[in-house]
Coordinates of C-alpha atoms in Angstrom, one line a residue:
M1 CA -11.3 0.4 185.4
A2 CA -13.1 -1.9 187.8
L3 CA -11.1 -0.5 190.8
V4 CA -12.0 3.0 189.7
N5 CA -15.7 2.2 189.4
S6 CA -15.7 0.4 192.8
A7 CA -14.3 3.6 194.4
L8 CA -17.2 5.7 193.0
P9 CA -20.2 6.5 195.2
P10 CA -23.1 4.1 194.7
A11 CA -25.4 6.9 193.3
L12 CA -22.8 7.7 190.6
R13 CA -22.4 4.1 189.7
R14 CA -26.1 3.7 189.3
K15 CA -26.2 6.8 187.1
R16 CA -23.5 5.5 184.8
R17 CA -25.2 2.1 184.5
R18 CA -28.4 3.9 183.5
E19 CA -26.5 5.9 180.9
R20 CA -24.9 2.8 179.5
A21 CA -28.3 1.0 179.4
R22 CA -29.9 4.1 177.7
T23 CA -27.1 4.2 175.1
L24 CA -27.5 0.5 174.4
A25 CA -31.2 1.0 174.0
F26 CA -30.7 3.7 171.4
L27 CA -28.1 1.6 169.6
S28 CA -30.1 -1.6 169.8
P29 CA -31.9 -1.2 166.4
W30 CA -28.6 -0.8 164.7
L31 CA -26.9 -3.6 166.7
V32 CA -29.7 -6.0 165.8
G33 CA -29.6 -5.0 162.1
F34 CA -25.8 -5.3 162.1
G35 CA -25.8 -8.7 163.7
V36 CA -28.7 -10.2 161.6
F37 CA -27.9 -8.7 158.2
F38 CA -24.1 -8.4 158.2
L39 CA -22.3 -10.2 161.0
Y40 CA -24.3 -13.5 160.8
P41 CA -24.2 -13.8 157.0
L42 CA -20.4 -13.0 157.0
V43 CA -19.6 -15.5 159.6
S44 CA -21.8 -18.1 157.9
T45 CA -20.2 -17.5 154.6
V46 CA -16.7 -18.0 156.0
Y47 CA -17.9 -21.1 157.8
F48 CA -19.5 -22.7 154.7
S49 CA -16.3 -21.9 152.7
F50 CA -14.7 -24.7 154.6
M51 CA -17.6 -27.1 154.2
H52 CA -19.0 -29.4 151.5
Y53 CA -22.6 -28.3 151.3
D54 CA -25.2 -28.6 148.5
G55 CA -28.0 -26.9 150.3
F56 CA -29.8 -30.1 151.1
A57 CA -27.6 -32.6 153.0
A58 CA -25.9 -31.6 156.2
P59 CA -22.6 -29.8 155.7
T60 CA -19.4 -31.8 156.2
F61 CA -16.0 -30.3 156.9
A62 CA -13.8 -30.0 153.8
G63 CA -10.8 -28.1 155.1
L64 CA -9.2 -26.1 152.3
Q65 CA -10.6 -28.2 149.4
N66 CA -13.0 -25.5 148.3
W67 CA -10.3 -22.9 148.3
D68 CA -8.0 -25.1 146.4
Y69 CA -10.7 -25.9 143.8
V70 CA -11.5 -22.3 143.2
F71 CA -7.9 -21.1 142.9
T72 CA -6.4 -24.1 141.0
K73 CA -9.2 -26.1 139.3
Y74 CA -12.2 -23.9 138.6
P75 CA -11.5 -22.7 135.0
F76 CA -13.3 -19.4 135.1
F77 CA -12.1 -17.9 138.4
W78 CA -9.0 -16.0 137.2
Q79 CA -10.8 -14.7 134.1
G80 CA -13.7 -13.5 136.2
L81 CA -11.4 -11.9 138.7
G82 CA -9.5 -10.1 135.9
N83 CA -12.8 -8.8 134.4
T84 CA -14.0 -7.6 137.8
L85 CA -10.8 -5.7 138.5
W86 CA -11.0 -4.2 135.0
L87 CA -14.4 -2.9 135.7
V88 CA -13.3 -1.5 139.1
V89 CA -10.3 0.3 137.7
V90 CA -11.6 1.5 134.3
M91 CA -15.4 1.8 134.8
V92 CA -15.2 3.5 138.2
S93 CA -12.5 5.9 137.1
L94 CA -14.3 7.0 133.9
R95 CA -17.6 7.3 135.7
V96 CA -16.1 9.6 138.3
L97 CA -14.3 11.7 135.8
F98 CA -17.3 11.9 133.5
G99 CA -19.7 12.6 136.3
L100 CA -17.5 15.4 137.6
G101 CA -17.1 16.9 134.1
I102 CA -20.8 16.8 133.4
G103 CA -21.6 18.3 136.8
M104 CA -19.1 21.2 136.2
L105 CA -20.6 21.8 132.7
V106 CA -24.2 21.9 134.0
T107 CA -23.3 24.3 136.8
K108 CA -21.8 26.7 134.2
V109 CA -25.0 26.8 132.1
K110 CA -26.7 30.1 132.4
S111 CA -30.1 29.2 130.9
G112 CA -31.8 25.9 130.6
S113 CA -29.9 24.3 133.4
G114 CA -33.0 22.5 134.6
F115 CA -33.5 20.9 131.3
F116 CA -29.9 19.6 131.2
R117 CA -30.1 18.3 134.7
T118 CA -33.2 16.4 133.9
A119 CA -31.8 15.1 130.6
F120 CA -28.7 13.7 132.2
Y121 CA -30.4 12.4 135.3
L122 CA -33.3 10.5 133.5
P123 CA -31.1 7.6 132.1
Y124 CA -30.1 6.8 135.7
L125 CA -33.8 6.0 136.5
A126 CA -34.1 3.5 133.7
P127 CA -34.3 -0.2 135.0
P128 CA -31.0 -1.9 134.5
V129 CA -32.5 -4.8 132.5
A130 CA -34.4 -2.5 130.1
A131 CA -31.4 -0.1 129.7
T132 CA -29.0 -3.0 129.0
M133 CA -31.3 -4.5 126.4
A134 CA -31.8 -1.2 124.7
F135 CA -28.0 -0.7 124.6
A136 CA -27.4 -4.2 123.2
F137 CA -29.9 -3.4 120.3
L138 CA -28.4 0.0 119.7
L139 CA -24.9 -1.4 119.6
N140 CA -25.8 -4.5 117.5
P141 CA -23.0 -4.8 115.0
G142 CA -25.3 -5.8 112.1
T143 CA -28.5 -3.8 112.6
G144 CA -27.7 -1.2 115.3
P145 CA -27.9 2.5 114.4
V146 CA -24.6 3.2 116.2
N147 CA -22.5 1.1 113.8
H148 CA -24.6 2.4 110.9
L149 CA -23.7 5.9 111.8
L150 CA -20.0 5.0 112.3
G151 CA -20.0 3.4 108.9
E152 CA -21.5 6.5 107.3
L153 CA -18.7 8.6 108.9
G154 CA -16.0 6.1 107.6
L155 CA -15.1 5.0 111.1
P156 CA -14.4 1.5 112.4
Q157 CA -17.5 -0.5 113.4
P158 CA -16.7 -2.5 116.5
G159 CA -18.5 -5.7 117.4
W160 CA -19.4 -4.3 120.9
F161 CA -21.1 -7.0 122.9
T162 CA -20.2 -9.7 120.4
D163 CA -16.5 -8.9 120.5
P164 CA -14.5 -10.0 123.6
S165 CA -12.2 -7.0 123.2
W166 CA -15.1 -4.5 123.1
S167 CA -17.7 -6.1 125.5
K168 CA -16.3 -4.4 128.6
P169 CA -15.9 -1.0 126.9
A170 CA -19.5 -1.4 125.8
L171 CA -20.6 -2.0 129.4
T172 CA -18.5 1.0 130.4
L173 CA -20.4 3.2 127.9
L174 CA -23.7 1.9 129.4
A175 CA -22.5 2.8 132.9
M176 CA -21.4 6.3 131.7
W177 CA -24.8 6.8 130.1
G178 CA -26.5 6.4 133.5
I179 CA -24.2 9.0 135.1
G180 CA -27.1 11.0 136.6
D181 CA -26.5 9.9 140.2
L182 CA -22.9 11.1 140.3
M183 CA -23.7 14.3 138.3
V184 CA -26.2 15.3 141.0
I185 CA -23.8 14.6 143.8
F186 CA -21.0 16.5 142.2
M187 CA -23.2 19.4 141.3
A188 CA -24.2 19.8 145.0
A189 CA -20.6 19.8 146.0
L190 CA -19.5 22.2 143.3
L191 CA -22.3 24.7 144.1
D192 CA -21.1 24.6 147.8
V193 CA -17.6 25.8 147.0
P194 CA -17.2 29.3 148.4
A195 CA -17.3 31.9 145.6
E196 CA -14.8 34.1 147.4
Q197 CA -12.1 31.5 147.0
Y198 CA -12.5 31.6 143.2
E199 CA -12.4 35.4 143.3
A200 CA -9.2 35.4 145.4
A201 CA -7.6 32.9 143.0
E202 CA -8.5 35.1 140.0
L203 CA -7.0 38.2 141.7
D204 CA -3.8 36.2 142.2
G205 CA -3.8 35.4 138.5
A206 CA -4.8 31.7 138.7
G207 CA -6.0 30.2 135.4
S208 CA -8.9 27.8 134.9
F209 CA -6.8 24.7 135.6
Q210 CA -5.1 26.3 138.7
R211 CA -8.5 27.3 140.1
F212 CA -9.7 23.7 139.5
R213 CA -6.6 22.2 141.1
Y214 CA -6.2 24.4 144.1
V215 CA -9.8 25.6 144.8
T216 CA -12.3 23.1 143.4
L217 CA -10.6 19.8 144.2
P218 CA -9.7 20.5 147.8
N219 CA -13.3 21.5 148.5
I220 CA -14.9 18.5 146.8
S221 CA -12.3 15.8 147.6
P222 CA -14.5 14.2 150.3
I223 CA -17.3 13.8 147.6
V224 CA -14.7 12.3 145.2
V225 CA -13.7 9.8 147.8
F226 CA -17.4 8.9 148.4
A227 CA -18.0 8.5 144.7
V228 CA -15.0 6.3 144.2
V229 CA -15.7 4.1 147.3
T230 CA -19.3 3.5 146.4
G231 CA -18.3 3.0 142.7
V232 CA -15.9 0.3 143.8
I233 CA -18.5 -1.5 145.9
Q234 CA -21.0 -1.3 143.0
A235 CA -18.4 -2.7 140.5
M236 CA -17.7 -5.5 142.9
Q237 CA -21.4 -6.4 142.8
Y238 CA -21.7 -6.0 139.0
Y239 CA -24.1 -8.7 137.8
T240 CA -27.3 -7.7 136.0
Q241 CA -26.0 -5.6 133.1
A242 CA -23.2 -8.1 132.3
I243 CA -25.4 -11.2 132.2
V244 CA -28.3 -9.4 130.3
A245 CA -25.9 -8.0 127.7
G246 CA -24.4 -11.4 127.2
K247 CA -27.7 -13.1 126.8
V248 CA -29.1 -10.5 124.4
A249 CA -25.9 -10.5 122.3
S250 CA -25.8 -14.3 122.1
G251 CA -29.5 -14.5 121.2
V252 CA -30.6 -16.1 124.4
I253 CA -33.2 -13.6 125.8
G254 CA -35.6 -16.0 127.5
G255 CA -37.2 -19.4 127.4
S256 CA -36.3 -22.6 129.1
G257 CA -33.9 -25.1 127.5
Q258 CA -31.8 -22.5 125.7
Q259 CA -28.0 -22.9 126.1
F260 CA -26.1 -19.8 127.2
E261 CA -22.4 -19.4 127.5
P262 CA -21.7 -17.5 130.8
G263 CA -19.7 -14.4 130.3
Y264 CA -20.5 -14.2 126.5
P265 CA -18.5 -13.6 124.4
H266 CA -15.7 -16.0 125.4
G267 CA -15.9 -15.1 129.1
S268 CA -15.2 -11.4 128.6
T269 CA -18.2 -10.3 130.7
W270 CA -17.8 -13.1 133.3
T271 CA -17.7 -11.5 136.8
L272 CA -17.2 -12.7 140.3
P273 CA -20.9 -12.1 141.3
Q274 CA -22.0 -14.2 138.3
M275 CA -19.6 -16.9 139.6
V276 CA -21.2 -16.9 143.1
Y277 CA -24.6 -17.4 141.5
S278 CA -23.4 -20.1 139.1
L279 CA -21.6 -22.1 141.8
G280 CA -24.2 -21.7 144.5
F281 CA -27.6 -21.8 142.7
Q282 CA -26.8 -23.7 139.5
R283 CA -24.2 -26.2 140.5
F284 CA -25.3 -26.3 144.2
D285 CA -21.7 -26.0 145.3
T286 CA -22.3 -23.7 148.2
G287 CA -18.8 -24.1 149.7
S288 CA -17.1 -22.9 146.5
A289 CA -19.6 -20.1 146.1
C290 CA -18.8 -18.9 149.6
V291 CA -15.1 -18.9 148.8
V292 CA -15.7 -16.5 145.9
A293 CA -18.0 -14.4 148.1
V294 CA -15.3 -14.1 150.8
I295 CA -12.8 -13.1 148.2
L296 CA -15.2 -10.4 146.9
F297 CA -15.7 -9.1 150.5
A298 CA -11.9 -9.1 151.1
L299 CA -11.2 -7.2 147.8
S300 CA -13.9 -4.6 148.6
M301 CA -12.5 -4.0 152.0
A302 CA -9.0 -3.7 150.6
F303 CA -9.9 -1.2 148.0
T304 CA -12.0 0.8 150.5
G305 CA -9.3 0.7 153.1
V306 CA -6.6 2.0 150.6
L307 CA -8.9 4.8 149.4
L308 CA -9.9 5.9 152.8
R309 CA -6.3 5.7 154.1
R310 CA -5.2 8.1 151.3
K311 CA -8.1 10.3 152.2
S312 CA -8.4 11.6 148.7
G313 CA -8.8 8.4 146.6
F314 CA -7.1 8.9 143.2
L315 CA -6.1 12.5 144.0
A316 CA -2.9 13.5 145.6
E317 CA -2.6 13.2 149.4
D318 CA -3.4 16.2 151.5

């Protein structure tokens, strides 16, 4: 390339240098943001994962001690990893399916569609802390109206946020209640499907399921991929709802000096982001916190890479 450039006329070389400089000038805001807010924090996190650092004294090299501690000695890591992966697989899948289903139903409504769009979208606007506290009170096994209604119908009354086997399903119900964001995205995609394709499928004798499989899905598959990828990233960062639900269910909703079991009940809502906060800001073990953060980043990249490589996420390959 250098030999080719040296053979070019001086005027052309100057023109190409000006074009490269102009391109870099237009890219500079993104390059600065990428370097300051992504590349530098990532490199620093990897660096501190090999250091003993408490945030006050100078860091000292620790080799693989932090990694060994997290994987073999820290008692909550594997449980937190399992809970996080459960949320990624179950919560994301149900949110995508439920959001797509609600979007399809609302697009079929002939009258009052504006009311239904607003009704389903409003819960998404609720602050996460307020929404979680409201759900915790609604699902309270002793005084909540949900269990009271289930009892009146003769159905089982789960412990919800106080039962380790029901705490993650309760969080999933909370996530599905705030489905308005996915509903709007899927509605826009569904309304953009060409009507003539449905008409051609009907003329060929295709039923409802066949039209959905061979007309709707191929047209909205990029939106499904987007919903799944962003859902995986959000699930990997799941923190606020889990910790607020645990505190409310355990009776610790504020005040200093109160004891709180992380991941209440019995670690069932303990997630990797909570682990990063606990290690880094409560125990001042920055090195171990950075190990968990690197693992979170690697898992997010792995899930995203697999989904994008398949091009259609959980759907069949094209």
